[in-house]
CSV table of C-alpha atoms in Angstrom, one decimal:
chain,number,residue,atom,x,y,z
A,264,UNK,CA,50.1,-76.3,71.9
A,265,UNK,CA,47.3,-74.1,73.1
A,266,UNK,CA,48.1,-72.0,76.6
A,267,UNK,CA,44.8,-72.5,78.5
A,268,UNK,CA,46.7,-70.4,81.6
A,269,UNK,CA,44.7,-67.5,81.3
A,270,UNK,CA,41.4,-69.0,80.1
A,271,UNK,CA,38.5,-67.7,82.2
A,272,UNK,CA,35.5,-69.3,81.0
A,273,UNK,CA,34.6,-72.2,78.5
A,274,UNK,CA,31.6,-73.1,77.0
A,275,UNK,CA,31.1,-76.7,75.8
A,276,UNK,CA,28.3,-78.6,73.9
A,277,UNK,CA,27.2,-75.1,71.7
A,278,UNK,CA,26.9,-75.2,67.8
A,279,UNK,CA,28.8,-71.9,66.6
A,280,UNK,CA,27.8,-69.1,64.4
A,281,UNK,CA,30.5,-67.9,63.8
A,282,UNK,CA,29.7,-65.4,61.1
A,283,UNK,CA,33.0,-65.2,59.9
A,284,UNK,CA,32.2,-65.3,56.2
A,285,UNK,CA,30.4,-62.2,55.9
A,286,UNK,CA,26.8,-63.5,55.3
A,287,UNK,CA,27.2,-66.4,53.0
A,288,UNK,CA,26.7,-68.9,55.6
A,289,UNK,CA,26.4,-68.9,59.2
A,290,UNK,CA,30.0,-70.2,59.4
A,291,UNK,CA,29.0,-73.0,61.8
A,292,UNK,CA,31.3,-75.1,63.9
A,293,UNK,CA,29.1,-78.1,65.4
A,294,UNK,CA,29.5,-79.5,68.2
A,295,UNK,CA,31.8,-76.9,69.5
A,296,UNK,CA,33.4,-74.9,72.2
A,297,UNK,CA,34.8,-71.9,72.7
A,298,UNK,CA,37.1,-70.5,75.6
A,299,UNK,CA,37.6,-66.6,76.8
A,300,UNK,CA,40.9,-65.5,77.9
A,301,UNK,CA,40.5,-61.4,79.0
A,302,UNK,CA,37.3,-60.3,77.4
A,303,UNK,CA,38.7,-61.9,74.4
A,304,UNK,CA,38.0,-65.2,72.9
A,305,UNK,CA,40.9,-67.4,73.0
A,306,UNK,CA,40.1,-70.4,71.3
A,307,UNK,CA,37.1,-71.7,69.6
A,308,UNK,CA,36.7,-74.9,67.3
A,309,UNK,CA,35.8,-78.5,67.3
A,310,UNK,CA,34.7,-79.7,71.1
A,311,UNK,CA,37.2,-82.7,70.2
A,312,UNK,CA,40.3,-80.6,69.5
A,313,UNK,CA,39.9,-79.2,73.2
A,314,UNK,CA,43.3,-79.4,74.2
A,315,UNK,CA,44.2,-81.0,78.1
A,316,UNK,CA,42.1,-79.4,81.0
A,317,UNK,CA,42.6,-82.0,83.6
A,318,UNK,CA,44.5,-79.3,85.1
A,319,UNK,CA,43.0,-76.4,84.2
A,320,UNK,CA,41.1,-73.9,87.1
A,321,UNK,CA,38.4,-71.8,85.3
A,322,UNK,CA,34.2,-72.1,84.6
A,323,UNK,CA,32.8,-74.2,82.1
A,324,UNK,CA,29.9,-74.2,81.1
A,325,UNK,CA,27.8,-76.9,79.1
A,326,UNK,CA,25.8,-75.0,76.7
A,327,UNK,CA,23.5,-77.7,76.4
A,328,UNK,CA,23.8,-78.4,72.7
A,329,UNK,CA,22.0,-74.4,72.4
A,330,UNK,CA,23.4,-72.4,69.3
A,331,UNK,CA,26.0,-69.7,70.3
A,332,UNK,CA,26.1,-66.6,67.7
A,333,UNK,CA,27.9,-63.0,68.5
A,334,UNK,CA,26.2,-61.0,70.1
A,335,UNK,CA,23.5,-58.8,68.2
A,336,UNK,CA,24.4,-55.3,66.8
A,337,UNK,CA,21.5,-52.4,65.9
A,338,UNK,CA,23.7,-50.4,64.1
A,339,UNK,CA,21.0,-47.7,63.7
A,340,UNK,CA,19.0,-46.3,66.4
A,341,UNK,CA,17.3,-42.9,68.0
A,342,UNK,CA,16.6,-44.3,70.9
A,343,UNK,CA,16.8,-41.3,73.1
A,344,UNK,CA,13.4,-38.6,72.4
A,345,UNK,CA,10.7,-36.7,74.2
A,346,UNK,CA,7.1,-37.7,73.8
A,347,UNK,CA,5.1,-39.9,71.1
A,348,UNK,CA,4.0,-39.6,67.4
A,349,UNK,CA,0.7,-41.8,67.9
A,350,UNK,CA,-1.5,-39.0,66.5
A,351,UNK,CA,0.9,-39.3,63.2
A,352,UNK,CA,0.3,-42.7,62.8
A,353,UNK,CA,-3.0,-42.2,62.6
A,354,UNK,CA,-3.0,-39.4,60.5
A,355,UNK,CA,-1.1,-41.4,58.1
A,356,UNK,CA,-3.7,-44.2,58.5
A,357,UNK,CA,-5.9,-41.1,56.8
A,358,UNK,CA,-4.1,-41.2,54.2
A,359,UNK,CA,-1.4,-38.3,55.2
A,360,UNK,CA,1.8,-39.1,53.8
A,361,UNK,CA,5.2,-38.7,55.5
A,362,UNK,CA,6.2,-35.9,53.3
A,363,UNK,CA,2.7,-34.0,54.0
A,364,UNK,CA,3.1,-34.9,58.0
A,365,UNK,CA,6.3,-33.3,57.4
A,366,UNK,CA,5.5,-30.1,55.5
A,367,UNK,CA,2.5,-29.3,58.5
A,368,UNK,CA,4.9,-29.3,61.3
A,369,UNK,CA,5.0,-33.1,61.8
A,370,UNK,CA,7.5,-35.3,61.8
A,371,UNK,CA,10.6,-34.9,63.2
A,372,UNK,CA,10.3,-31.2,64.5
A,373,UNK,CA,7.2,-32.3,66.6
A,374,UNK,CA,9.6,-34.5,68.1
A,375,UNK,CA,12.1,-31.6,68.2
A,376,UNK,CA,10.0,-29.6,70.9
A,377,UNK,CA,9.1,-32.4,73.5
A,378,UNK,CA,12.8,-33.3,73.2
A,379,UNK,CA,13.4,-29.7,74.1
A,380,UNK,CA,11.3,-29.6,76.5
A,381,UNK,CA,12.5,-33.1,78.4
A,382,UNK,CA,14.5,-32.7,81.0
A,383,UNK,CA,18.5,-34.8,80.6
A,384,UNK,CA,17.4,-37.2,83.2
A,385,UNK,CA,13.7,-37.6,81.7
A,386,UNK,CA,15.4,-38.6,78.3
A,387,UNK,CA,17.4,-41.2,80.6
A,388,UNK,CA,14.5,-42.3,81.8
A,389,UNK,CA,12.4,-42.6,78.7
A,390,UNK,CA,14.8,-44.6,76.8
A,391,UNK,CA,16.1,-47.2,79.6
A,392,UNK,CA,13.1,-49.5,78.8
A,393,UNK,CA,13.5,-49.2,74.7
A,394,UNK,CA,17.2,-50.1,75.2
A,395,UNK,CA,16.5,-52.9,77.8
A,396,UNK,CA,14.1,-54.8,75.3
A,397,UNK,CA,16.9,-55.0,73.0
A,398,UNK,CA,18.9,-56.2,75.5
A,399,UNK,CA,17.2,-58.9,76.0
A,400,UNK,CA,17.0,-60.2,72.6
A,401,UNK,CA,20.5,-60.2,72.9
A,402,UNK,CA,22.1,-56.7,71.2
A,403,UNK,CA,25.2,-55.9,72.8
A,404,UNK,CA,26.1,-53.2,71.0
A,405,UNK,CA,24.0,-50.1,69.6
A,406,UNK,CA,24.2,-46.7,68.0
A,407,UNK,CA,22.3,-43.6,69.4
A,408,UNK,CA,22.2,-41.0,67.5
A,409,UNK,CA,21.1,-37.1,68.4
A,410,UNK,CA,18.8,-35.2,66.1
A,411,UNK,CA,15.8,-34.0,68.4
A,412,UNK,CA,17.5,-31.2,70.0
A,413,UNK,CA,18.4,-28.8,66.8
A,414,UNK,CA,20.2,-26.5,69.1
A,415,UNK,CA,23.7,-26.6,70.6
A,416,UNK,CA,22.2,-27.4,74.3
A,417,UNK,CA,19.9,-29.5,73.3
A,418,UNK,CA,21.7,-31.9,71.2
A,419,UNK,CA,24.7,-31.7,73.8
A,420,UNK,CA,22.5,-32.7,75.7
A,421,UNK,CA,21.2,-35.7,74.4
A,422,UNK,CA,24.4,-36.9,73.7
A,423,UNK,CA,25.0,-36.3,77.0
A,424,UNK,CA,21.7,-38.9,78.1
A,425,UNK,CA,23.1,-41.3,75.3
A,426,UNK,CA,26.0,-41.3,77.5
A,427,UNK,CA,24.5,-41.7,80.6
A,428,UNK,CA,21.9,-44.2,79.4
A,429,UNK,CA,25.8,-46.7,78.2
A,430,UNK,CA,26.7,-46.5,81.8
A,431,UNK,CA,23.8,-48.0,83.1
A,432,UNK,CA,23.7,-50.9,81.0
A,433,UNK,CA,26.4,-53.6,80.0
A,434,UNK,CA,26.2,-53.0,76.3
A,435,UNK,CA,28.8,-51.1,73.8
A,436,UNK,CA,27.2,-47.8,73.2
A,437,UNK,CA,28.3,-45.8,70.0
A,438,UNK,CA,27.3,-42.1,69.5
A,439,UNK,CA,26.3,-40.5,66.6
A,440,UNK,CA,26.2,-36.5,66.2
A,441,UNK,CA,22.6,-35.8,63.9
A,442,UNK,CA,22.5,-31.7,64.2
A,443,UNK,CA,22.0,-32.1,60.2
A,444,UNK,CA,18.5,-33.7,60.7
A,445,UNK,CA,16.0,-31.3,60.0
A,446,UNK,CA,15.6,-27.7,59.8
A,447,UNK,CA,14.2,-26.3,63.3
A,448,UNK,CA,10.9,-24.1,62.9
A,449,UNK,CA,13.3,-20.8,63.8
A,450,UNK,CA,15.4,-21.3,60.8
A,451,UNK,CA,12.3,-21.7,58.4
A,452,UNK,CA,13.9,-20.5,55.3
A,453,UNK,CA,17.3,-20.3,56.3
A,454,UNK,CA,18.7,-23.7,56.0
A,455,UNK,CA,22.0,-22.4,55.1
A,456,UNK,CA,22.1,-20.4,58.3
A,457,UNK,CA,21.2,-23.3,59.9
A,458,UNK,CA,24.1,-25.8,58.4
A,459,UNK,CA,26.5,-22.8,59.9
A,460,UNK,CA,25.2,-23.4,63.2
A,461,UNK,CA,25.7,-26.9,63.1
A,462,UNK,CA,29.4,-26.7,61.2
A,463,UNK,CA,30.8,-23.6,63.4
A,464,UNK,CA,29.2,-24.3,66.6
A,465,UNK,CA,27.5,-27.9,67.4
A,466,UNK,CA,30.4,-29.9,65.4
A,467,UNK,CA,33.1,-28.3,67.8
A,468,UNK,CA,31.5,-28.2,70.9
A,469,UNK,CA,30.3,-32.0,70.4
A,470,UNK,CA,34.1,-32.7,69.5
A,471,UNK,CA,35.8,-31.2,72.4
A,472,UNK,CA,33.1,-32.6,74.8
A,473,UNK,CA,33.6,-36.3,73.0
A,474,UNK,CA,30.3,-36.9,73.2
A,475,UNK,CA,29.9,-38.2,69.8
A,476,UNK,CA,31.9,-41.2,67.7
A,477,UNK,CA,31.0,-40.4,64.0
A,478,UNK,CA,28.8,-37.5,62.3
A,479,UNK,CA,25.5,-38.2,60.6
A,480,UNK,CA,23.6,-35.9,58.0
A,481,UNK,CA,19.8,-36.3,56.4
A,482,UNK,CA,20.3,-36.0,52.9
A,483,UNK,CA,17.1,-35.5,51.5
A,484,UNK,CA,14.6,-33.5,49.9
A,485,UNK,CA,12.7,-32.7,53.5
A,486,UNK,CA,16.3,-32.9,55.0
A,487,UNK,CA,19.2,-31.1,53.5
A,488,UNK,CA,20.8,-30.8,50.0
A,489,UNK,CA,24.1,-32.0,49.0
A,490,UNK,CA,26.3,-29.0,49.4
A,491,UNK,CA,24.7,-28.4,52.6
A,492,UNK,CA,25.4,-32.1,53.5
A,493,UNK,CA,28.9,-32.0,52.3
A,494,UNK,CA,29.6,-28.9,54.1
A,495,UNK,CA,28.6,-30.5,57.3
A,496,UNK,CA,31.4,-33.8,56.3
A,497,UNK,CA,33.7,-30.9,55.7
A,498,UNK,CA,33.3,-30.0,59.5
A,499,UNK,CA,33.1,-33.6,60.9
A,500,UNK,CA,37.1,-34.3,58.5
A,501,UNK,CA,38.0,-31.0,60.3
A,502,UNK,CA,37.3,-32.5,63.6
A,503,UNK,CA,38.7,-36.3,63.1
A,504,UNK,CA,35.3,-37.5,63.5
A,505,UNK,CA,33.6,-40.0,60.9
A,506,UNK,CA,30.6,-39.6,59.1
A,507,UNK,CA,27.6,-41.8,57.7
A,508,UNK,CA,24.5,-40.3,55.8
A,509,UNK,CA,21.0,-41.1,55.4
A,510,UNK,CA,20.4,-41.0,52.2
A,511,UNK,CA,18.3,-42.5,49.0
A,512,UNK,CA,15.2,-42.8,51.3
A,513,UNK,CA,12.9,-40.8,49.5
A,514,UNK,CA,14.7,-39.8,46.4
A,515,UNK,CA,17.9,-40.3,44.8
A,516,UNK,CA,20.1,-36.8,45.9
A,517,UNK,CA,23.3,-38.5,45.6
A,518,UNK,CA,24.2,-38.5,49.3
A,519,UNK,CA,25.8,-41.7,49.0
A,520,UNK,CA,28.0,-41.2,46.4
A,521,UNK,CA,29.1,-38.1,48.4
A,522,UNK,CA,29.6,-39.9,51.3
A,523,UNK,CA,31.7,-41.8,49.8
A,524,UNK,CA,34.3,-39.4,48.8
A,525,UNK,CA,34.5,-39.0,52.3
A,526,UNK,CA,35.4,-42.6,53.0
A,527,UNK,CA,31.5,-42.7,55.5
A,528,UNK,CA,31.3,-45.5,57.4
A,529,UNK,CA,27.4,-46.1,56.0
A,530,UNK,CA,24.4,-45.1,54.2
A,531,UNK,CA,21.4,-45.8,55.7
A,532,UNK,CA,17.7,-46.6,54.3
A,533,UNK,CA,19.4,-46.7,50.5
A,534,UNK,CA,15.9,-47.4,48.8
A,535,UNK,CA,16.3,-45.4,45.8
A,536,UNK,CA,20.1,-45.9,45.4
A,537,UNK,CA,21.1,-46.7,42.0
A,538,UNK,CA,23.9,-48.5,40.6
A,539,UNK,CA,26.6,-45.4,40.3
A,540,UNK,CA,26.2,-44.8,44.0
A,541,UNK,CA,26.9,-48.7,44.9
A,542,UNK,CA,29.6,-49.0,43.2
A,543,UNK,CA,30.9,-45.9,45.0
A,544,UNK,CA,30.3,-47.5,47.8
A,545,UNK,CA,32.1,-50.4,47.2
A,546,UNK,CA,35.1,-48.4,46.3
A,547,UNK,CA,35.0,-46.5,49.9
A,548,UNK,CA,34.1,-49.7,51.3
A,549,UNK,CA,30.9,-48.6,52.8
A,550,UNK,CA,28.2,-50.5,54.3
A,551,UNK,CA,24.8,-50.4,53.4
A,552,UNK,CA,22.3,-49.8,56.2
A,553,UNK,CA,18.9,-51.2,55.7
A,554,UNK,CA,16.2,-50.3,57.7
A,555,UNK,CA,13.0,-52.2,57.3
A,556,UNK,CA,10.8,-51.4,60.2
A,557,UNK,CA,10.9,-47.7,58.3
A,558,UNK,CA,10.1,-48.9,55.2
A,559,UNK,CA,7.3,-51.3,56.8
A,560,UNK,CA,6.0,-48.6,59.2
A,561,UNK,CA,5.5,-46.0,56.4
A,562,UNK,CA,4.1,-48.5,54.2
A,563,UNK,CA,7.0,-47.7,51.7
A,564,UNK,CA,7.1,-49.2,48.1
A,565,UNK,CA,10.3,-49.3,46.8
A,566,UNK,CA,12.6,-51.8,48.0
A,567,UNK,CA,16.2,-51.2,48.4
A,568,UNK,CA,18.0,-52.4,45.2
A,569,UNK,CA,19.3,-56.1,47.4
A,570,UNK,CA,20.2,-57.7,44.0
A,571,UNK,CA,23.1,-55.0,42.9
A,572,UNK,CA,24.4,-54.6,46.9
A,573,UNK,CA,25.0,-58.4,46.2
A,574,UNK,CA,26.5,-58.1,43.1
A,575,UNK,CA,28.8,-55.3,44.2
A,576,UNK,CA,29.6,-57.4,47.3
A,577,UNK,CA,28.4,-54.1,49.4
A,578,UNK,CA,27.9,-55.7,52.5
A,579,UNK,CA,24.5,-54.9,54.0
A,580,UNK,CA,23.7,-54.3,57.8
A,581,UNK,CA,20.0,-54.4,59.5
A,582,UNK,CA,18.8,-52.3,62.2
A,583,UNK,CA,16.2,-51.0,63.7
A,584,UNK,CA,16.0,-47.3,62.8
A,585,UNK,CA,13.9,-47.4,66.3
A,586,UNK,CA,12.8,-44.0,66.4
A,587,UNK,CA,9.2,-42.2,67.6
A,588,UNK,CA,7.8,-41.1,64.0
A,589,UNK,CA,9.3,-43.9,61.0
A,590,UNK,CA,9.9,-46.7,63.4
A,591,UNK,CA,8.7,-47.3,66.7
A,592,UNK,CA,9.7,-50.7,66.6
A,593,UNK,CA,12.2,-51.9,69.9
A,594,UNK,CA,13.0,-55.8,67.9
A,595,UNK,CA,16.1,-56.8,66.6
A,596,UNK,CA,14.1,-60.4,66.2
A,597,UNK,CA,11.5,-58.5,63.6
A,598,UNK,CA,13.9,-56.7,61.3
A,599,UNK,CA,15.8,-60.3,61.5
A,600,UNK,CA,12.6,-61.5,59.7
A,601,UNK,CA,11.4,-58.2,58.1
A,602,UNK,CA,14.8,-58.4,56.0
A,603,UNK,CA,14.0,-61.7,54.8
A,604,UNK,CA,10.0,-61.1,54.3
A,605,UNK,CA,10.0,-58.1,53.3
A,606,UNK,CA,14.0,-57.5,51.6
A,607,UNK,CA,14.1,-61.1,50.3
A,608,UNK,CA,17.3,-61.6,52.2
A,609,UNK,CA,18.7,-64.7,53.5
A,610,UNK,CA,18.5,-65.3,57.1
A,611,UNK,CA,22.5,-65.8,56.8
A,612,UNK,CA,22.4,-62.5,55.4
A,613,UNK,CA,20.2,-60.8,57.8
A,614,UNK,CA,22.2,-62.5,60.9
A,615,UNK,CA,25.6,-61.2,59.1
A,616,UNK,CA,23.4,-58.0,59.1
A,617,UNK,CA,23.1,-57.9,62.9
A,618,UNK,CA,25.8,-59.2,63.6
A,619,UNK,CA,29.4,-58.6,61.4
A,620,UNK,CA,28.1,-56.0,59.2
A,621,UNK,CA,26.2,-54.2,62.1
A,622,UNK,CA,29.6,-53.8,63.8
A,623,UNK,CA,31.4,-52.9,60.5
A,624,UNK,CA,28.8,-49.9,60.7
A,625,UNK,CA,30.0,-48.5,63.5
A,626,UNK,CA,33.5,-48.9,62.7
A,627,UNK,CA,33.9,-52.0,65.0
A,628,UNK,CA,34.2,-54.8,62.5
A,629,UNK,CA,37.8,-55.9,64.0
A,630,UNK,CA,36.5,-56.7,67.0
A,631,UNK,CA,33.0,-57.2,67.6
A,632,UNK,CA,30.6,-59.2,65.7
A,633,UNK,CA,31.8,-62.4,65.0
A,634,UNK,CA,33.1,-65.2,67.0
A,635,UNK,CA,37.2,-65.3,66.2
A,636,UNK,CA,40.1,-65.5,67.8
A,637,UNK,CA,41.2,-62.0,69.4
A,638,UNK,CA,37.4,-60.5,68.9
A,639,UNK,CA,35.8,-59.3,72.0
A,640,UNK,CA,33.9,-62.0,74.0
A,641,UNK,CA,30.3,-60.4,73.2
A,642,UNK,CA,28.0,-63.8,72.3
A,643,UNK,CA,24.0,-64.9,72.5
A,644,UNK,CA,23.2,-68.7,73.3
A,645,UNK,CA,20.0,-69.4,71.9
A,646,UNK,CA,17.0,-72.1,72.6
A,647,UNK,CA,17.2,-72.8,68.8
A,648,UNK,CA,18.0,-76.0,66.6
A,649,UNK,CA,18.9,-73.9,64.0
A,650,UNK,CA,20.5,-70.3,62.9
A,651,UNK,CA,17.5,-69.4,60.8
A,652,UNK,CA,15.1,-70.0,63.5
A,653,UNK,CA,16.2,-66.3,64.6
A,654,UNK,CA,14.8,-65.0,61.4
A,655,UNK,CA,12.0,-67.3,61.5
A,656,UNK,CA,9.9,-66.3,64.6
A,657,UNK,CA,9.6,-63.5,66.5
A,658,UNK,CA,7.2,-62.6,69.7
A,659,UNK,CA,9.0,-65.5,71.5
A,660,UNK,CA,12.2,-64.3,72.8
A,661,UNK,CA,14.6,-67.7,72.5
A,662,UNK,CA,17.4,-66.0,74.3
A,663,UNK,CA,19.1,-68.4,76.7
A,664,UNK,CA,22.7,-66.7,78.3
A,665,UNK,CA,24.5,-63.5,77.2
A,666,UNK,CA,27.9,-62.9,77.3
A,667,UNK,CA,29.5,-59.5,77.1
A,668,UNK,CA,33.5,-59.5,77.5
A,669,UNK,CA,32.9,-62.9,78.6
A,670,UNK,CA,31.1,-62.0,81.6
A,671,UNK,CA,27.5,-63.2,81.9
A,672,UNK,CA,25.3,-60.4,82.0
A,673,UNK,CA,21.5,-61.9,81.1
């Protein structure tokens, strides 16, 4: 018999989502409920297998025969900069491509000096309305990763902001260390010098702070090489922090199959990842982190290989990469329907992407993510008829209730 004692809060009436079969369907429940005991959901199935509650003292709620789904996950983000890239866009509108932008002091080091220049609370401030549009749509948990300070203070600090920035909002916040993202305009020439910095200085000061969760590395020919990337996993193992890569965006380096020697949680953009470096990362059980506001942004070409992830079962996450120079896009709704128009996935496989897989990303795939027994009560109810409606539409935001630790909070 099921103890209802310690029940908190039931929802009645919903359709569930459950997306406990990693992307193959939406594992739905109709006509369902589901019941929160501690943050934790406590039961969930069949409305009609609701065991006795004539006695029972908690909130229920009648979800109105809405869809309930976890709530969303952006696995990817770099949320937290100084200043704008609008003159890049344009310049790329020229004709200028990403590489070239990058090459003439674009790109990511532009970014670099109004981070610098942004005061901690300024970075707050700047990134509180990017992460409250996600919000909304219904992401309860999100990376932030560094990457714009390319100095010891400066990416302590915006760690430190990321930090800040989790406190003021409900959401699960994960932090990701990014010293390895580009070389800063006082080490031109001397990336080696540079990777020093970041392995004998940045990893261990971010490590005994705890200001980051997992380590992440730009493998790539504007970025850094493989031994210099491997020498930064070296530093993260050294430290007991976890690593990811982005890697395979512009070329194929082999940062993926290095990252998975190192068992990485991820490898993120993967457009030029070939077959050895799947199947690597099925072996480390990886996840493969697509990105396609990037890839739509920079009016990209080649498409991440979808058909071998599938066929190596590498199970594929979307985010929004939501950054100021490749992606300046704040909606988890558009990737939703980005990965199906543009990636040709299903929209069970782009939910599973923001949803299951996202959290997998982050490490967090045994509790957040789906909607299961002894998984944290983080869920969406949606003005939908349908699961696929959520990759079908975007611009109007069909987000009804949201739940974190079984709380309402929007």
């Amino acid at each position: 018999m099921t103890n209802t004692d310690n029940w908190q809060l039931l929802i009645t009436n919903v359709n569930l989502a459950t997306m406990t079969n990693g992307g193959q369907d939406y594992g739905t429940i109709n006509d369902a409920a589901i019941a929160v005991a501690e943050g934790k959901i406590a039961w969930l199935g069949k409305a009609s297998e609701l065991p006795n509650l004539d006695s029972c003292q908690f909130e229920v709620i009648d979800g109105e025969g809405a869809w309930l789904t976890p709530g969303l996950v952006d696995c990817h983000t770099h949320l937290i900069y100084g200043g704008n890239r609008a003159n890049e866009f344009e310049m790329r509108l020229q004709g200028k491509s990403y590489e070239e932008i990058a090459k003439a002091g674009g790109g990511i080091v532009s970014t670099v000096a109004a981070t610098r220049a942004a005061s901690e609370q300024s970075l707050v401030d700047s990134a509180a309305p990017r992460l409250q549009t996600l919000f909304e749509q219904g992401v309860t948990t999100l990376e932030i990763k560094s990457g714009y300070g390319l100095d010891t203070d400066n990416e302590l600090k915006m760690l430190r902001a990321a930090k800040t920035l989790s406190s003021q909002f409900p959401v699960t916040v994960k932090t990701t260390f990014l010293g390895a993202h580009a070389l800063p305009t006082e080490y031109a020439g001397r990336a080696d010098d540079y990777i020093e910095l970041v392995c004998h200085e940045m990893i261990p000061a971010v490590a005994e702070q705890q200001l980051a969760d997992a380590v992440d590395v730009f493998c790539e020919g504007i970025g850094f090489d493989i031994k210099q990337t491997e020498a930064v996993f070296s530093a993260a193992r050294s430290h007991e922090l976890p690593v990811k890569v982005h890697a395979e965006q512009l070329s194929n380096l082999g940062g993926t199959a290095l990252a998975a020697k190192y068992q990485a949680l991820s490898s993120d953009h993967v457009e030029f990842l070939d077959e050895a470096g799947i199947s690597a990362m099925a072996d480390a059980n990886m996840t493969a982190v697509l990105l396609p506001g990037a890839f739509y942004f920079l009016r990209e070409t080649q498409l991440p290989p979808i058909d071998l992830l599938r066929k190596h079962n590498v199970d594929m996450a979307i985010a929004t990469d939501a950054n100021p120079g490749s992606s300046p896009i704040n909606s988890i709704q558009l990737m939703l329907n980005m990965a199906c128009t543009l990636f040709r996935l299903t929209p069970s496989e782009a939910l599973a992407g923001v949803t299951c897989h996202g959290a997998k990303a982050l490490g967090l795939g045994d509790n957040k993510g789906k909607l299961a027994v002894g998984y944290d009560a983080d869920f969406a109810l949606w003005h939908i008829q349908q699961p696929a409606e959520l990759c079908y539409q975007f611009g109007v935001n069909p987000l009804k209730s949201l739940f974190i630790s079984g709380q309402k909070v929007h």
